[in-house]
Amino acid sequence: MALNADLHCHSTVSDGLLTPAALARRAKDNGVELWALTDHDEIGGLAAARDEAAALDLRFVNGVEISVSWGEDQTVHIVGLGFDAAHAPLVEGLAKVRGGRDARAQHMAAELDKVGIHGAYEGALKYAGNPALISRAHFARYIVELGHAKEVKYVFDWWLAKGKPGYVAHPWATMAEALSWIHGGGGIAVIAHPARYRLSKAQLHEMFEVFKGLGGRGIEVISGSHGEDETRECARIAREFGFLASRASDFHGPGESWIDLGKLPDLPADLTPVWSELI
Ligand code: AMP
Ligand code: MN
Ligand code: MN
Ligand code: MN
């Protein structure tokens, strides 16, 4: 039996619906044997997650999902695993990345106001709690609350994806910065949900080369946001580039995610799991 590892999820410390401790309990209940919490651009939930995981005898590694600007106004997510959470450049770098979220959110709200979605900054902030962590997921919850969409997953294509009224371009970290913060802290960098980016095959290939050149080691092969064909393609990429393979639900909360914690297919047996380097 392959290890039930789930190395990607979100708590209330970013745009998830459950606290770090509640996620630890859910992971344990779902049979997860190795778990990482990977909030967006924030590591403030790791201590609570680690404490609860220890109490439950659940193996835990530090995680984070860093927002990275790539190419012409694309955003790529890099998951860091197994780093020292006290590594100062990581702590400071993440604070800088988060620092841009509040102004971006105000700009998004101004654009949404023009198309009849009023009060979106206050509405989203109500869900986020902290302006430094406000994300499109919080805007999506507010837009559902207003009745413009039935579920969060339907909001993006109408209002928040690139090219839609509430989308605002934003400079995140560079790939080199994100990887230097993770590697400086002794961690492993993994490209999150590679099939989700709006990049051509050639552009994706270039990104994998740059990532690998900067010391990036892994990609998510099994992801809550990958279909079967996408999983096959990511497995092929892992073989081509010699990447370690990760298994990642990207769970945000009950009713808001495609896949629950730990309820994922196994990695293809010939791939080397990223956790071979973590445990
Ligand atoms: P942000 O970091 O503010 O750009 O927000 C990105 C977050 O929005 C992602 O981490 C997801 O939680 C959510 N998200 C983005 N696209 C979608 C989508 N198509 N369906 C559901 N959630 C999405
Ligand atoms: Mn998210
Ligand atoms: Mn992501
Ligand atoms: Mn995620």
PDB file of C-alpha atoms and ligand atoms in Angstrom:
ATOM      1  CA  MET A   1       0.000   0.000   0.000  1.00  0.00           C
ATOM      2  CA  ALA A   2       1.436   3.368  -1.013  1.00  0.00           C
ATOM      3  CA  LEU A   3       1.783   6.016   1.669  1.00  0.00           C
ATOM      4  CA  ASN A   4      -1.284   8.244   1.966  1.00  0.00           C
ATOM      5  CA  ALA A   5       0.513  11.578   1.603  1.00  0.00           C
ATOM      6  CA  ASP A   6      -1.366  14.839   1.014  1.00  0.00           C
ATOM      7  CA  LEU A   7       1.012  17.751   0.613  1.00  0.00           C
ATOM      8  CA  HIS A   8      -1.223  20.674  -0.358  1.00  0.00           C
ATOM      9  CA  CYS A   9      -4.184  22.282   1.416  1.00  0.00           C
ATOM     10  CA  HIS A  10      -5.399  25.600   2.813  1.00  0.00           C
ATOM     11  CA  SER A  11      -6.580  26.764   6.227  1.00  0.00           C
ATOM     12  CA  THR A  12      -8.306  29.898   7.523  1.00  0.00           C
ATOM     13  CA  VAL A  13      -4.815  31.383   7.624  1.00  0.00           C
ATOM     14  CA  SER A  14      -5.231  31.889   3.850  1.00  0.00           C
ATOM     15  CA  ASP A  15      -8.360  31.054   1.844  1.00  0.00           C
ATOM     16  CA  GLY A  16      -9.404  27.748   3.397  1.00  0.00           C
ATOM     17  CA  LEU A  17     -12.531  27.249   5.505  1.00  0.00           C
ATOM     18  CA  LEU A  18     -11.075  25.179   8.380  1.00  0.00           C
ATOM     19  CA  THR A  19      -8.516  26.111  11.027  1.00  0.00           C
ATOM     20  CA  PRO A  20      -5.091  24.433  10.909  1.00  0.00           C
ATOM     21  CA  ALA A  21      -6.055  22.215  13.871  1.00  0.00           C
ATOM     22  CA  ALA A  22      -9.380  21.209  12.296  1.00  0.00           C
ATOM     23  CA  LEU A  23      -7.541  20.325   9.074  1.00  0.00           C
ATOM     24  CA  ALA A  24      -5.129  18.134  11.025  1.00  0.00           C
ATOM     25  CA  ARG A  25      -8.082  16.251  12.530  1.00  0.00           C
ATOM     26  CA  ARG A  26      -9.765  15.887   9.139  1.00  0.00           C
ATOM     27  CA  ALA A  27      -6.528  14.633   7.577  1.00  0.00           C
ATOM     28  CA  LYS A  28      -6.158  12.059  10.342  1.00  0.00           C
ATOM     29  CA  ASP A  29      -9.805  10.976  10.058  1.00  0.00           C
ATOM     30  CA  ASN A  30      -9.376  10.585   6.286  1.00  0.00           C
ATOM     31  CA  GLY A  31      -6.394   8.298   6.698  1.00  0.00           C
ATOM     32  CA  VAL A  32      -3.628  10.728   5.740  1.00  0.00           C
ATOM     33  CA  GLU A  33      -0.217   9.478   6.918  1.00  0.00           C
ATOM     34  CA  LEU A  34       1.957  12.413   5.834  1.00  0.00           C
ATOM     35  CA  TRP A  35       0.494  15.881   5.724  1.00  0.00           C
ATOM     36  CA  ALA A  36       1.573  19.419   4.807  1.00  0.00           C
ATOM     37  CA  LEU A  37      -0.359  22.666   5.261  1.00  0.00           C
ATOM     38  CA  THR A  38       0.397  25.013   2.352  1.00  0.00           C
ATOM     39  CA  ASP A  39      -1.356  28.346   2.858  1.00  0.00           C
ATOM     40  CA  HIS A  40      -0.943  31.004   0.164  1.00  0.00           C
ATOM     41  CA  ASP A  41       2.117  33.179   0.870  1.00  0.00           C
ATOM     42  CA  GLU A  42       1.779  32.585   4.627  1.00  0.00           C
ATOM     43  CA  ILE A  43       3.298  30.225   7.173  1.00  0.00           C
ATOM     44  CA  GLY A  44       1.468  31.528  10.256  1.00  0.00           C
ATOM     45  CA  GLY A  45      -0.642  28.376  10.548  1.00  0.00           C
ATOM     46  CA  LEU A  46       2.219  25.892  10.653  1.00  0.00           C
ATOM     47  CA  ALA A  47       2.810  25.873  14.410  1.00  0.00           C
ATOM     48  CA  ALA A  48      -0.831  25.093  15.214  1.00  0.00           C
ATOM     49  CA  ALA A  49      -0.968  22.484  12.447  1.00  0.00           C
ATOM     50  CA  ARG A  50       2.216  20.836  13.670  1.00  0.00           C
ATOM     51  CA  ASP A  51       1.034  20.778  17.308  1.00  0.00           C
ATOM     52  CA  GLU A  52      -2.312  19.198  16.475  1.00  0.00           C
ATOM     53  CA  ALA A  53      -0.696  16.725  14.075  1.00  0.00           C
ATOM     54  CA  ALA A  54       1.740  15.681  16.825  1.00  0.00           C
ATOM     55  CA  ALA A  55      -1.151  15.153  19.253  1.00  0.00           C
ATOM     56  CA  LEU A  56      -2.821  12.928  16.635  1.00  0.00           C
ATOM     57  CA  ASP A  57       0.376  11.038  15.789  1.00  0.00           C
ATOM     58  CA  LEU A  58       0.137  12.353  12.207  1.00  0.00           C
ATOM     59  CA  ARG A  59       3.407  12.978  10.399  1.00  0.00           C
ATOM     60  CA  PHE A  60       3.656  16.645   9.339  1.00  0.00           C
ATOM     61  CA  VAL A  61       5.995  18.706   7.165  1.00  0.00           C
ATOM     62  CA  ASN A  62       6.062  22.479   6.827  1.00  0.00           C
ATOM     63  CA  GLY A  63       4.518  23.831   3.646  1.00  0.00           C
ATOM     64  CA  VAL A  64       3.636  27.026   1.796  1.00  0.00           C
ATOM     65  CA  GLU A  65       2.183  27.885  -1.632  1.00  0.00           C
ATOM     66  CA  ILE A  66       3.975  30.916  -3.037  1.00  0.00           C
ATOM     67  CA  SER A  67       2.375  33.128  -5.716  1.00  0.00           C
ATOM     68  CA  VAL A  68       4.869  33.736  -8.520  1.00  0.00           C
ATOM     69  CA  SER A  69       4.574  36.026 -11.547  1.00  0.00           C
ATOM     70  CA  TRP A  70       5.542  34.325 -14.746  1.00  0.00           C
ATOM     71  CA  GLY A  71       5.790  35.482 -18.365  1.00  0.00           C
ATOM     72  CA  GLU A  72       3.295  38.069 -19.481  1.00  0.00           C
ATOM     73  CA  ASP A  73       0.862  38.443 -16.602  1.00  0.00           C
ATOM     74  CA  GLN A  74       0.630  34.781 -15.638  1.00  0.00           C
ATOM     75  CA  THR A  75       0.599  33.494 -12.083  1.00  0.00           C
ATOM     76  CA  VAL A  76       2.262  30.221 -11.182  1.00  0.00           C
ATOM     77  CA  HIS A  77       2.103  28.598  -7.745  1.00  0.00           C
ATOM     78  CA  ILE A  78       5.202  27.092  -6.181  1.00  0.00           C
ATOM     79  CA  VAL A  79       4.763  24.819  -3.181  1.00  0.00           C
ATOM     80  CA  GLY A  80       7.642  24.746  -0.699  1.00  0.00           C
ATOM     81  CA  LEU A  81       7.955  21.679   1.545  1.00  0.00           C
ATOM     82  CA  GLY A  82      10.101  20.741   4.507  1.00  0.00           C
ATOM     83  CA  PHE A  83      11.775  24.127   5.057  1.00  0.00           C
ATOM     84  CA  ASP A  84      12.768  25.830   8.294  1.00  0.00           C
ATOM     85  CA  ALA A  85       9.866  28.190   9.037  1.00  0.00           C
ATOM     86  CA  ALA A  86      12.223  30.569  10.874  1.00  0.00           C
ATOM     87  CA  HIS A  87      14.408  31.175   7.777  1.00  0.00           C
ATOM     88  CA  ALA A  88      14.456  34.997   7.756  1.00  0.00           C
ATOM     89  CA  PRO A  89      14.527  35.607   3.956  1.00  0.00           C
ATOM     90  CA  LEU A  90      11.500  33.299   3.591  1.00  0.00           C
ATOM     91  CA  VAL A  91       9.603  35.025   6.397  1.00  0.00           C
ATOM     92  CA  GLU A  92      10.430  38.489   5.025  1.00  0.00           C
ATOM     93  CA  GLY A  93       9.865  37.532   1.398  1.00  0.00           C
ATOM     94  CA  LEU A  94       6.416  36.121   2.124  1.00  0.00           C
ATOM     95  CA  ALA A  95       5.505  39.258   4.084  1.00  0.00           C
ATOM     96  CA  LYS A  96       6.442  41.328   1.047  1.00  0.00           C
ATOM     97  CA  VAL A  97       4.321  39.163  -1.283  1.00  0.00           C
ATOM     98  CA  ARG A  98       1.325  39.388   1.066  1.00  0.00           C
ATOM     99  CA  GLY A  99       1.806  43.130   1.342  1.00  0.00           C
ATOM    100  CA  GLY A 100       0.455  43.622  -2.169  1.00  0.00           C
ATOM    101  CA  ARG A 101      -2.839  41.823  -1.589  1.00  0.00           C
ATOM    102  CA  ASP A 102      -4.760  44.621   0.121  1.00  0.00           C
ATOM    103  CA  ALA A 103      -4.215  47.249  -2.596  1.00  0.00           C
ATOM    104  CA  ARG A 104      -4.954  44.641  -5.268  1.00  0.00           C
ATOM    105  CA  ALA A 105      -8.212  43.763  -3.501  1.00  0.00           C
ATOM    106  CA  GLN A 106      -9.263  47.422  -3.394  1.00  0.00           C
ATOM    107  CA  HIS A 107      -8.554  47.719  -7.101  1.00  0.00           C
ATOM    108  CA  MET A 108     -10.534  44.510  -7.795  1.00  0.00           C
ATOM    109  CA  ALA A 109     -13.474  45.890  -5.799  1.00  0.00           C
ATOM    110  CA  ALA A 110     -13.419  49.156  -7.765  1.00  0.00           C
ATOM    111  CA  GLU A 111     -13.546  47.206 -11.042  1.00  0.00           C
ATOM    112  CA  LEU A 112     -16.346  44.930  -9.790  1.00  0.00           C
ATOM    113  CA  ASP A 113     -18.295  47.986  -8.644  1.00  0.00           C
ATOM    114  CA  LYS A 114     -18.381  49.198 -12.275  1.00  0.00           C
ATOM    115  CA  VAL A 115     -20.205  46.005 -13.297  1.00  0.00           C
ATOM    116  CA  GLY A 116     -22.738  46.164 -10.483  1.00  0.00           C
ATOM    117  CA  ILE A 117     -21.049  44.146  -7.753  1.00  0.00           C
ATOM    118  CA  HIS A 118     -20.993  46.626  -4.920  1.00  0.00           C
ATOM    119  CA  GLY A 119     -19.206  46.521  -1.577  1.00  0.00           C
ATOM    120  CA  ALA A 120     -16.889  43.728  -2.699  1.00  0.00           C
ATOM    121  CA  TYR A 121     -13.849  44.843  -0.695  1.00  0.00           C
ATOM    122  CA  GLU A 122     -15.762  44.833   2.594  1.00  0.00           C
ATOM    123  CA  GLY A 123     -17.625  41.708   1.526  1.00  0.00           C
ATOM    124  CA  ALA A 124     -14.457  39.775   0.726  1.00  0.00           C
ATOM    125  CA  LEU A 125     -12.644  41.069   3.792  1.00  0.00           C
ATOM    126  CA  LYS A 126     -15.436  39.653   5.961  1.00  0.00           C
ATOM    127  CA  TYR A 127     -14.403  36.192   4.708  1.00  0.00           C
ATOM    128  CA  ALA A 128     -10.653  36.823   4.771  1.00  0.00           C
ATOM    129  CA  GLY A 129     -10.429  38.385   8.218  1.00  0.00           C
ATOM    130  CA  ASN A 130      -7.014  39.839   7.426  1.00  0.00           C
ATOM    131  CA  PRO A 131      -6.449  42.298   4.538  1.00  0.00           C
ATOM    132  CA  ALA A 132      -2.937  40.869   3.945  1.00  0.00           C
ATOM    133  CA  LEU A 133      -4.490  37.485   3.107  1.00  0.00           C
ATOM    134  CA  ILE A 134      -7.450  38.602   1.021  1.00  0.00           C
ATOM    135  CA  SER A 135      -7.699  36.468  -2.127  1.00  0.00           C
ATOM    136  CA  ARG A 136      -9.948  35.912  -5.090  1.00  0.00           C
ATOM    137  CA  ALA A 137     -11.464  32.976  -3.212  1.00  0.00           C
ATOM    138  CA  HIS A 138     -12.847  35.447  -0.638  1.00  0.00           C
ATOM    139  CA  PHE A 139     -14.312  37.633  -3.398  1.00  0.00           C
ATOM    140  CA  ALA A 140     -15.849  34.480  -4.875  1.00  0.00           C
ATOM    141  CA  ARG A 141     -17.592  33.697  -1.565  1.00  0.00           C
ATOM    142  CA  TYR A 142     -19.012  37.226  -1.424  1.00  0.00           C
ATOM    143  CA  ILE A 143     -20.251  37.010  -5.034  1.00  0.00           C
ATOM    144  CA  VAL A 144     -21.998  33.729  -4.163  1.00  0.00           C
ATOM    145  CA  GLU A 145     -23.471  35.427  -1.070  1.00  0.00           C
ATOM    146  CA  LEU A 146     -24.910  38.128  -3.340  1.00  0.00           C
ATOM    147  CA  GLY A 147     -26.576  35.419  -5.427  1.00  0.00           C
ATOM    148  CA  HIS A 148     -24.686  36.045  -8.681  1.00  0.00           C
ATOM    149  CA  ALA A 149     -23.450  32.456  -8.753  1.00  0.00           C
ATOM    150  CA  LYS A 150     -24.500  29.255  -7.038  1.00  0.00           C
ATOM    151  CA  GLU A 151     -21.051  28.018  -6.084  1.00  0.00           C
ATOM    152  CA  VAL A 152     -17.577  29.475  -5.693  1.00  0.00           C
ATOM    153  CA  LYS A 153     -16.213  27.385  -8.544  1.00  0.00           C
ATOM    154  CA  TYR A 154     -18.592  29.026 -11.004  1.00  0.00           C
ATOM    155  CA  VAL A 155     -17.618  32.593 -10.041  1.00  0.00           C
ATOM    156  CA  PHE A 156     -14.152  32.650 -11.601  1.00  0.00           C
ATOM    157  CA  ASP A 157     -15.138  32.165 -15.229  1.00  0.00           C
ATOM    158  CA  TRP A 158     -17.602  35.046 -15.014  1.00  0.00           C
ATOM    159  CA  TRP A 159     -15.951  37.534 -12.702  1.00  0.00           C
ATOM    160  CA  LEU A 160     -12.457  36.745 -11.466  1.00  0.00           C
ATOM    161  CA  ALA A 161     -10.398  34.877 -14.071  1.00  0.00           C
ATOM    162  CA  LYS A 162      -7.981  36.701 -16.335  1.00  0.00           C
ATOM    163  CA  GLY A 163      -9.911  38.835 -18.824  1.00  0.00           C
ATOM    164  CA  LYS A 164     -12.988  39.102 -16.561  1.00  0.00           C
ATOM    165  CA  PRO A 165     -14.160  42.304 -14.828  1.00  0.00           C
ATOM    166  CA  GLY A 166     -12.713  41.613 -11.369  1.00  0.00           C
ATOM    167  CA  TYR A 167      -9.298  40.427 -12.558  1.00  0.00           C
ATOM    168  CA  VAL A 168      -6.435  42.767 -11.772  1.00  0.00           C
ATOM    169  CA  ALA A 169      -2.877  42.005 -12.878  1.00  0.00           C
ATOM    170  CA  HIS A 170      -0.492  41.834  -9.972  1.00  0.00           C
ATOM    171  CA  PRO A 171       3.266  41.472  -9.445  1.00  0.00           C
ATOM    172  CA  TRP A 172       3.949  38.535  -7.113  1.00  0.00           C
ATOM    173  CA  ALA A 173       7.358  37.020  -6.272  1.00  0.00           C
ATOM    174  CA  THR A 174       9.727  36.029  -9.075  1.00  0.00           C
ATOM    175  CA  MET A 175      10.438  32.323  -9.636  1.00  0.00           C
ATOM    176  CA  ALA A 176      14.045  32.905  -8.563  1.00  0.00           C
ATOM    177  CA  GLU A 177      12.969  34.612  -5.323  1.00  0.00           C
ATOM    178  CA  ALA A 178      10.477  31.915  -4.375  1.00  0.00           C
ATOM    179  CA  LEU A 179      12.991  29.142  -4.968  1.00  0.00           C
ATOM    180  CA  SER A 180      15.792  30.955  -3.142  1.00  0.00           C
ATOM    181  CA  TRP A 181      13.537  31.432  -0.080  1.00  0.00           C
ATOM    182  CA  ILE A 182      12.540  27.748  -0.063  1.00  0.00           C
ATOM    183  CA  HIS A 183      16.022  26.406  -0.741  1.00  0.00           C
ATOM    184  CA  GLY A 184      17.640  28.824   1.709  1.00  0.00           C
ATOM    185  CA  GLY A 185      15.386  27.303   4.361  1.00  0.00           C
ATOM    186  CA  GLY A 186      16.454  23.779   3.396  1.00  0.00           C
ATOM    187  CA  GLY A 187      13.176  22.938   1.654  1.00  0.00           C
ATOM    188  CA  ILE A 188      12.091  21.366  -1.631  1.00  0.00           C
ATOM    189  CA  ALA A 189      10.275  23.380  -4.335  1.00  0.00           C
ATOM    190  CA  VAL A 190       7.369  21.810  -6.218  1.00  0.00           C
ATOM    191  CA  ILE A 191       5.323  23.284  -9.080  1.00  0.00           C
ATOM    192  CA  ALA A 192       1.666  23.224  -7.998  1.00  0.00           C
ATOM    193  CA  HIS A 193      -1.058  21.900 -10.338  1.00  0.00           C
ATOM    194  CA  PRO A 194       1.021  22.227 -13.563  1.00  0.00           C
ATOM    195  CA  ALA A 195      -1.991  21.543 -15.769  1.00  0.00           C
ATOM    196  CA  ARG A 196      -3.883  24.617 -14.511  1.00  0.00           C
ATOM    197  CA  TYR A 197      -1.762  27.278 -16.189  1.00  0.00           C
ATOM    198  CA  ARG A 198      -2.806  28.950 -19.398  1.00  0.00           C
ATOM    199  CA  LEU A 199       0.536  28.260 -21.053  1.00  0.00           C
ATOM    200  CA  SER A 200       1.269  26.546 -24.340  1.00  0.00           C
ATOM    201  CA  LYS A 201       3.242  23.297 -24.349  1.00  0.00           C
ATOM    202  CA  ALA A 202       6.355  25.203 -25.379  1.00  0.00           C
ATOM    203  CA  GLN A 203       5.844  27.808 -22.641  1.00  0.00           C
ATOM    204  CA  LEU A 204       5.302  25.092 -20.043  1.00  0.00           C
ATOM    205  CA  HIS A 205       8.444  23.330 -21.203  1.00  0.00           C
ATOM    206  CA  GLU A 206      10.395  26.552 -20.815  1.00  0.00           C
ATOM    207  CA  MET A 207       9.010  27.040 -17.319  1.00  0.00           C
ATOM    208  CA  PHE A 208      10.049  23.518 -16.276  1.00  0.00           C
ATOM    209  CA  GLU A 209      13.557  24.158 -17.609  1.00  0.00           C
ATOM    210  CA  VAL A 210      13.921  27.444 -15.744  1.00  0.00           C
ATOM    211  CA  PHE A 211      12.478  25.888 -12.576  1.00  0.00           C
ATOM    212  CA  LYS A 212      14.870  22.965 -12.807  1.00  0.00           C
ATOM    213  CA  GLY A 213      17.786  25.289 -13.553  1.00  0.00           C
ATOM    214  CA  LEU A 214      17.028  27.155 -10.328  1.00  0.00           C
ATOM    215  CA  GLY A 215      17.127  23.893  -8.359  1.00  0.00           C
ATOM    216  CA  GLY A 216      13.387  23.100  -8.419  1.00  0.00           C
ATOM    217  CA  ARG A 217      12.879  19.396  -7.736  1.00  0.00           C
ATOM    218  CA  GLY A 218       9.240  18.418  -7.997  1.00  0.00           C
ATOM    219  CA  ILE A 219       5.828  18.792  -9.604  1.00  0.00           C
ATOM    220  CA  GLU A 220       2.366  17.847  -8.456  1.00  0.00           C
ATOM    221  CA  VAL A 221       1.352  14.851 -10.535  1.00  0.00           C
ATOM    222  CA  ILE A 222      -1.727  13.892  -8.542  1.00  0.00           C
ATOM    223  CA  SER A 223      -3.705  17.082  -7.855  1.00  0.00           C
ATOM    224  CA  GLY A 224      -7.276  17.758  -6.806  1.00  0.00           C
ATOM    225  CA  SER A 225      -7.513  19.991  -9.859  1.00  0.00           C
ATOM    226  CA  HIS A 226      -6.174  17.478 -12.398  1.00  0.00           C
ATOM    227  CA  GLY A 227      -8.294  15.159 -14.494  1.00  0.00           C
ATOM    228  CA  GLU A 228      -6.993  11.758 -15.621  1.00  0.00           C
ATOM    229  CA  ASP A 229      -5.477  13.033 -18.872  1.00  0.00           C
ATOM    230  CA  GLU A 230      -3.748  15.850 -16.991  1.00  0.00           C
ATOM    231  CA  THR A 231      -2.337  13.392 -14.464  1.00  0.00           C
ATOM    232  CA  ARG A 232      -0.941  11.278 -17.303  1.00  0.00           C
ATOM    233  CA  GLU A 233       0.646  14.329 -18.899  1.00  0.00           C
ATOM    234  CA  CYS A 234       2.189  15.465 -15.594  1.00  0.00           C
ATOM    235  CA  ALA A 235       3.567  11.972 -14.999  1.00  0.00           C
ATOM    236  CA  ARG A 236       5.163  12.131 -18.445  1.00  0.00           C
ATOM    237  CA  ILE A 237       6.716  15.498 -17.594  1.00  0.00           C
ATOM    238  CA  ALA A 238       8.042  14.153 -14.285  1.00  0.00           C
ATOM    239  CA  ARG A 239       9.768  11.340 -16.197  1.00  0.00           C
ATOM    240  CA  GLU A 240      11.122  13.679 -18.879  1.00  0.00           C
ATOM    241  CA  PHE A 241      12.622  16.156 -16.403  1.00  0.00           C
ATOM    242  CA  GLY A 242      13.442  13.741 -13.622  1.00  0.00           C
ATOM    243  CA  PHE A 243      11.128  15.556 -11.215  1.00  0.00           C
ATOM    244  CA  LEU A 244       9.990  14.140  -7.897  1.00  0.00           C
ATOM    245  CA  ALA A 245       6.218  13.625  -7.870  1.00  0.00           C
ATOM    246  CA  SER A 246       3.808  15.078  -5.323  1.00  0.00           C
ATOM    247  CA  ARG A 247       0.277  14.121  -4.303  1.00  0.00           C
ATOM    248  CA  ALA A 248      -1.839  17.127  -3.463  1.00  0.00           C
ATOM    249  CA  SER A 249      -5.568  17.587  -2.834  1.00  0.00           C
ATOM    250  CA  ASP A 250      -5.455  21.429  -2.716  1.00  0.00           C
ATOM    251  CA  PHE A 251      -8.357  21.076  -0.284  1.00  0.00           C
ATOM    252  CA  HIS A 252      -9.938  24.430   0.707  1.00  0.00           C
ATOM    253  CA  GLY A 253     -12.996  23.254   2.619  1.00  0.00           C
ATOM    254  CA  PRO A 254     -16.046  21.011   2.632  1.00  0.00           C
ATOM    255  CA  GLY A 255     -18.238  21.827  -0.365  1.00  0.00           C
ATOM    256  CA  GLU A 256     -15.611  24.052  -2.006  1.00  0.00           C
ATOM    257  CA  SER A 257     -13.113  21.521  -3.274  1.00  0.00           C
ATOM    258  CA  TRP A 258     -13.065  18.800  -5.888  1.00  0.00           C
ATOM    259  CA  ILE A 259     -11.314  16.300  -3.629  1.00  0.00           C
ATOM    260  CA  ASP A 260     -11.172  15.863   0.156  1.00  0.00           C
ATOM    261  CA  LEU A 261      -7.940  15.559   2.143  1.00  0.00           C
ATOM    262  CA  GLY A 262      -6.198  12.252   1.484  1.00  0.00           C
ATOM    263  CA  LYS A 263      -8.875  10.987  -0.929  1.00  0.00           C
ATOM    264  CA  LEU A 264      -6.560  10.909  -3.913  1.00  0.00           C
ATOM    265  CA  PRO A 265      -5.392   8.246  -6.367  1.00  0.00           C
ATOM    266  CA  ASP A 266      -1.909   6.833  -5.823  1.00  0.00           C
ATOM    267  CA  LEU A 267       1.063   8.161  -7.761  1.00  0.00           C
ATOM    268  CA  PRO A 268       2.073   6.104 -10.800  1.00  0.00           C
ATOM    269  CA  ALA A 269       4.328   3.412  -9.322  1.00  0.00           C
ATOM    270  CA  ASP A 270       7.432   4.239 -11.391  1.00  0.00           C
ATOM    271  CA  LEU A 271       7.686   7.848 -10.168  1.00  0.00           C
ATOM    272  CA  THR A 272       9.792   8.871  -7.180  1.00  0.00           C
ATOM    273  CA  PRO A 273       7.560  10.481  -4.546  1.00  0.00           C
ATOM    274  CA  VAL A 274       8.686  13.857  -3.245  1.00  0.00           C
ATOM    275  CA  TRP A 275       8.327  12.475   0.281  1.00  0.00           C
ATOM    276  CA  SER A 276      11.234  10.112  -0.328  1.00  0.00           C
ATOM    277  CA  GLU A 277      13.279  13.251   0.410  1.00  0.00           C
ATOM    278  CA  LEU A 278      11.109  14.495   3.279  1.00  0.00           C
ATOM    279  CA  ILE A 279      10.872  11.563   5.673  1.00  0.00           C
TER     280      ILE A 279
HETATM  281  P1  AMP B   1      -5.442  34.737  -5.590  1.00  0.00           P
HETATM  282  O1  AMP B   1      -4.238  34.149  -4.892  1.00  0.00           O
HETATM  283  O2  AMP B   1      -6.048  35.875  -4.838  1.00  0.00           O
HETATM  284  O3  AMP B   1      -5.197  35.032  -7.031  1.00  0.00           O
HETATM  285  O4  AMP B   1      -6.576  33.611  -5.536  1.00  0.00           O
HETATM  286  C1  AMP B   1      -6.331  32.358  -6.080  1.00  0.00           C
HETATM  287  C2  AMP B   1      -7.256  31.355  -5.408  1.00  0.00           C
HETATM  288  O5  AMP B   1      -8.545  31.457  -5.977  1.00  0.00           O
HETATM  289  C3  AMP B   1      -6.823  29.927  -5.671  1.00  0.00           C
HETATM  290  O6  AMP B   1      -5.866  29.507  -4.738  1.00  0.00           O
HETATM  291  C4  AMP B   1      -8.120  29.200  -5.468  1.00  0.00           C
HETATM  292  O7  AMP B   1      -8.396  29.071  -4.091  1.00  0.00           O
HETATM  293  C5  AMP B   1      -9.115  30.158  -6.042  1.00  0.00           C
HETATM  294  N1  AMP B   1      -9.405  29.873  -7.461  1.00  0.00           N
HETATM  295  C6  AMP B   1      -8.743  30.326  -8.543  1.00  0.00           C
HETATM  296  N2  AMP B   1      -9.325  29.890  -9.682  1.00  0.00           N
HETATM  297  C7  AMP B   1     -10.367  29.123  -9.295  1.00  0.00           C
HETATM  298  C8  AMP B   1     -11.388  28.395  -9.974  1.00  0.00           C
HETATM  299  N3  AMP B   1     -11.447  28.363 -11.307  1.00  0.00           N
HETATM  300  N4  AMP B   1     -12.314  27.760  -9.232  1.00  0.00           N
HETATM  301  C9  AMP B   1     -12.275  27.803  -7.886  1.00  0.00           C
HETATM  302  N5  AMP B   1     -11.352  28.472  -7.180  1.00  0.00           N
HETATM  303  C10 AMP B   1     -10.425  29.127  -7.881  1.00  0.00           C
HETATM  304 MN    MN B   2      -6.641  29.053  -2.755  1.00  0.00          MN
HETATM  305 MN    MN B   3      -2.684  27.065  -6.364  1.00  0.00          MN
HETATM  306 MN    MN B   4      -3.543  25.686  -3.319  1.00  0.00          MN
END
